[in-house]
Amino acid sequence: MTPHAMQDAARSLWNNWLSGQRMRELPAACRPTTRAEGYAVQEQVMAVAGRTQFGWKIAATSGAGQRHIGVDGPLAGRLLDGQVSPSGATISLRGTQMFVAEPEFAFRMGRDLAPRAQPYDTAEVLAAVDTLHPAIEVPDSRFEDFACAGGPQLIADNACAHLFVLGPATAADWRALDLAAHAVQARVEGRYERSGKGENVLGGPQLALTWIANELSAIGIGLRAGHVVTTGTCMVPLEIVPGDRVFADYGVLGSVEARFAG
């Protein structure tokens, strides 16, 4: 893709993000066909939006999630400033089409993991983490049928990033815990409850974090100190409607909640 084509794709995606409109697909002249092109367009979306980067998200960290959006593996997307709220905030669902909330384990990086030829192992990645947070992601897509868009276009679309709620850093000694076995209980107030575990996220949140460290390293980006990485839903996504309150209890790790408006 030429730089001009990447900018055209980015403008289309960001305009749809702002308007809440959907497209069937990007025009052929500016449609990414590889993961690398998708990530290049994704970077341009941030530039076109005039936003800075808050961190990263990982989409499709389970087989069910991959089938849901029609891909064969995880995808990384950027979390942008202006799309992030603290626990307890009221979030508007106006213009969204997915209508789901996803309880997730999120890590704030304490130091950079620069791109390199050798893959990072999990111990190296966790040593670079500062804090662990309970979080809720509210994904969405700028495509009418995201299951048919394909990996490169979904990556360009920030891997279905939309809104994000970050809970407070846990005071617990999370490094001593088995995060894969750690249970999370969530409820949509007055309607239903659902449970999940860390193992539903690529076998464990720490493994998902290692995956994105190596995914970004391979394309020359890397993880930056201060960035927050949310690692994917640890349960079947919670179906939500305007008026719902979602509360996710991570036990000793704390909790996170959000209210949703129309």
XYZ file of C-alpha atoms in Angstrom:
262
model
C 0.000 0.000 0.000
C 1.152 3.534 -0.728
C 1.154 6.138 2.051
C -1.719 7.886 0.249
C -3.798 4.691 0.215
C -3.112 4.113 3.915
C -4.301 7.632 4.714
C -7.458 7.147 2.626
C -8.244 3.934 4.489
C -7.587 5.612 7.833
C -9.867 8.553 7.019
C -12.695 6.214 6.010
C -12.378 4.205 9.207
C -12.130 7.218 11.501
C -15.043 9.017 9.823
C -17.186 5.936 10.370
C -15.976 5.717 13.965
C -17.126 9.289 14.607
C -20.445 8.990 12.775
C -21.385 5.491 13.930
C -21.918 4.487 10.303
C -20.790 1.175 8.814
C -19.120 0.157 5.581
C -19.216 -3.188 3.790
C -15.471 -3.022 3.162
C -12.740 -0.538 2.403
C -12.414 0.483 -1.266
C -10.110 -1.862 -3.220
C -7.609 0.953 -3.818
C -7.005 1.367 -0.070
C -7.822 -2.066 1.316
C -5.029 -3.797 3.289
C -4.358 -7.377 2.252
C -1.688 -8.350 4.818
C -1.388 -8.050 8.587
C 1.541 -5.636 8.166
C -0.566 -3.366 5.951
C -3.389 -3.564 8.482
C -1.091 -2.392 11.274
C 0.250 0.420 9.061
C -3.314 1.656 8.416
C -4.080 1.329 12.126
C -1.209 3.703 12.896
C -2.585 6.168 10.354
C -6.018 6.016 12.013
C -4.422 7.343 15.191
C -2.700 10.123 13.221
C -5.886 11.076 11.343
C -7.830 11.118 14.614
C -5.248 13.403 16.218
C -5.226 11.121 19.252
C -2.392 9.779 21.349
C -2.089 6.139 22.287
C -3.247 4.932 25.687
C -2.240 1.332 25.069
C -3.178 -1.869 23.269
C -5.953 -4.429 23.159
C -5.972 -8.029 22.000
C -8.958 -9.369 20.093
C -9.914 -12.980 19.431
C -8.008 -14.613 22.283
C -10.235 -17.698 22.263
C -11.417 -20.102 19.579
C -14.973 -18.820 19.996
C -13.795 -15.216 19.652
C -11.858 -16.061 16.509
C -14.872 -17.738 14.955
C -17.048 -14.788 15.949
C -15.022 -12.308 13.891
C -13.888 -14.752 11.207
C -10.132 -14.928 11.888
C -7.706 -17.737 12.690
C -5.709 -16.069 15.453
C -5.453 -13.072 17.790
C -5.250 -9.465 16.556
C -3.725 -6.394 18.218
C -5.362 -2.968 18.236
C -4.584 0.455 19.675
C -6.477 1.986 22.602
C -6.716 5.732 21.975
C -7.008 8.532 24.486
C -10.505 9.942 24.591
C -11.944 6.414 24.487
C -10.885 5.459 28.024
C -12.911 5.931 31.232
C -12.334 5.090 34.909
C -14.291 2.470 36.815
C -17.768 3.696 37.698
C -18.144 5.872 34.606
C -21.298 6.047 32.506
C -20.573 4.976 28.923
C -22.709 5.827 25.918
C -23.655 2.993 23.565
C -24.848 5.431 20.935
C -23.797 4.343 17.447
C -22.537 0.892 18.497
C -23.617 -2.377 16.940
C -21.961 -5.105 19.011
C -23.587 -4.232 22.381
C -21.222 -6.335 24.500
C -18.981 -5.705 27.506
C -15.902 -7.842 28.095
C -14.244 -8.262 31.525
C -10.484 -8.384 30.983
C -7.130 -8.489 32.775
C -5.091 -5.389 31.886
C -1.398 -4.696 32.501
C 0.346 -1.326 32.660
C 3.905 -1.547 31.382
C 6.693 -0.285 33.632
C 9.378 -0.256 30.955
C 9.755 -0.619 27.211
C 9.985 -3.932 25.392
C 11.799 -2.842 22.258
C 11.549 -4.709 18.948
C 14.197 -7.407 18.559
C 14.898 -10.521 16.512
C 14.700 -12.934 19.465
C 11.197 -13.612 20.841
C 10.441 -12.497 24.379
C 9.608 -15.160 26.928
C 6.884 -14.744 29.526
C 9.290 -14.080 32.391
C 10.893 -11.196 30.490
C 7.524 -9.720 29.608
C 6.162 -9.905 33.170
C 9.364 -8.357 34.515
C 8.547 -5.277 32.400
C 5.034 -4.906 33.900
C 4.279 -2.285 36.531
C 0.668 -2.942 37.600
C -2.298 -5.251 36.982
C -5.853 -3.870 36.660
C -9.374 -5.264 36.283
C -10.926 -3.770 33.153
C -13.941 -3.812 30.854
C -13.653 -3.435 27.099
C -16.611 -2.386 24.943
C -15.593 -3.394 21.395
C -17.203 -2.375 18.132
C -16.493 -2.455 14.413
C -16.755 0.011 11.575
C -17.756 -2.825 9.215
C -21.324 -3.960 8.587
C -20.351 -7.632 8.771
C -17.149 -7.825 10.771
C -17.105 -11.627 10.485
C -16.490 -11.262 6.740
C -13.998 -8.367 6.800
C -10.918 -10.553 7.263
C -7.865 -10.137 9.475
C -6.060 -7.293 7.641
C -9.148 -5.066 7.512
C -10.037 -5.831 11.139
C -6.497 -4.950 12.212
C -6.807 -1.684 10.273
C -10.057 -1.132 12.190
C -8.047 -1.287 15.432
C -9.037 -4.913 16.048
C -12.567 -3.750 16.950
C -11.327 -1.343 19.627
C -13.942 1.182 20.727
C -14.356 2.052 24.422
C -12.415 0.942 27.495
C -12.953 1.127 31.262
C -9.864 0.782 33.452
C -10.194 -0.250 37.076
C -7.697 0.672 39.811
C -4.381 -1.119 40.047
C -4.635 -4.131 42.326
C -2.876 -3.980 45.679
C -2.627 -7.775 45.759
C 0.583 -9.661 44.998
C -0.668 -10.719 41.575
C 2.697 -12.143 40.541
C 2.281 -14.880 43.162
C -1.114 -15.922 41.772
C -1.987 -18.435 39.082
C -3.703 -15.973 36.752
C -4.817 -18.745 34.404
C -6.857 -20.324 37.215
C -8.061 -17.008 38.619
C -11.856 -16.713 38.554
C -13.852 -13.626 37.612
C -17.544 -13.152 38.412
C -19.561 -10.612 36.445
C -23.136 -9.460 36.592
C -25.379 -7.282 34.505
C -27.273 -5.754 37.398
C -30.778 -7.154 37.820
C -30.593 -9.352 34.705
C -27.987 -12.117 34.806
C -24.547 -13.242 35.989
C -21.640 -14.906 34.212
C -18.265 -16.306 35.243
C -14.905 -16.820 33.610
C -11.250 -17.597 34.207
C -7.900 -16.278 33.126
C -7.227 -19.454 31.159
C -9.872 -18.364 28.630
C -7.407 -15.718 27.412
C -4.917 -17.641 25.237
C -4.320 -19.977 28.178
C -3.713 -17.117 30.641
C -3.453 -13.306 30.654
C 0.317 -13.451 31.017
C 0.515 -15.617 27.885
C -1.661 -13.159 25.975
C 0.632 -10.325 27.065
C 3.622 -12.316 25.806
C 1.836 -12.877 22.496
C 1.302 -9.161 21.883
C 4.859 -8.311 22.944
C 6.146 -10.633 20.226
C 3.491 -9.635 17.669
C 4.487 -5.991 17.979
C 8.188 -6.761 18.146
C 7.952 -8.644 14.846
C 6.558 -5.575 13.059
C 9.044 -3.175 14.613
C 6.751 -1.453 17.114
C 7.275 -2.865 20.595
C 5.540 -2.054 23.885
C 6.123 1.252 25.670
C 6.386 2.070 29.355
C 3.106 3.551 30.590
C 0.964 1.836 27.969
C -1.897 -0.331 29.211
C -2.453 -3.685 27.505
C -5.846 -5.326 27.913
C -5.613 -9.001 27.136
C -9.050 -10.104 25.899
C -12.285 -11.236 27.449
C -12.013 -13.913 30.123
C -15.638 -15.022 29.661
C -18.390 -15.110 27.067
C -18.995 -11.406 26.337
C -21.804 -9.813 28.329
C -24.782 -8.742 26.231
C -25.746 -5.207 27.248
C -28.377 -2.577 26.484
C -28.696 1.078 27.504
C -29.561 1.299 31.190
C -27.416 -1.675 32.229
C -24.821 -1.596 34.994
C -21.987 -4.109 34.653
C -19.923 -5.150 37.659
C -16.936 -7.509 37.380
C -15.448 -8.973 40.572
C -11.851 -10.227 40.354
C -11.684 -11.331 44.012
C -8.413 -10.279 45.656
C -7.474 -8.394 42.482
C -10.323 -5.904 42.915
C -13.304 -4.983 40.773
C -14.433 -2.733 37.934
C -17.857 -1.418 36.948
C -19.563 0.719 34.331
C -23.026 2.003 33.523
C -24.312 2.190 29.982
C -26.511 4.888 28.474
C -28.217 5.204 25.100
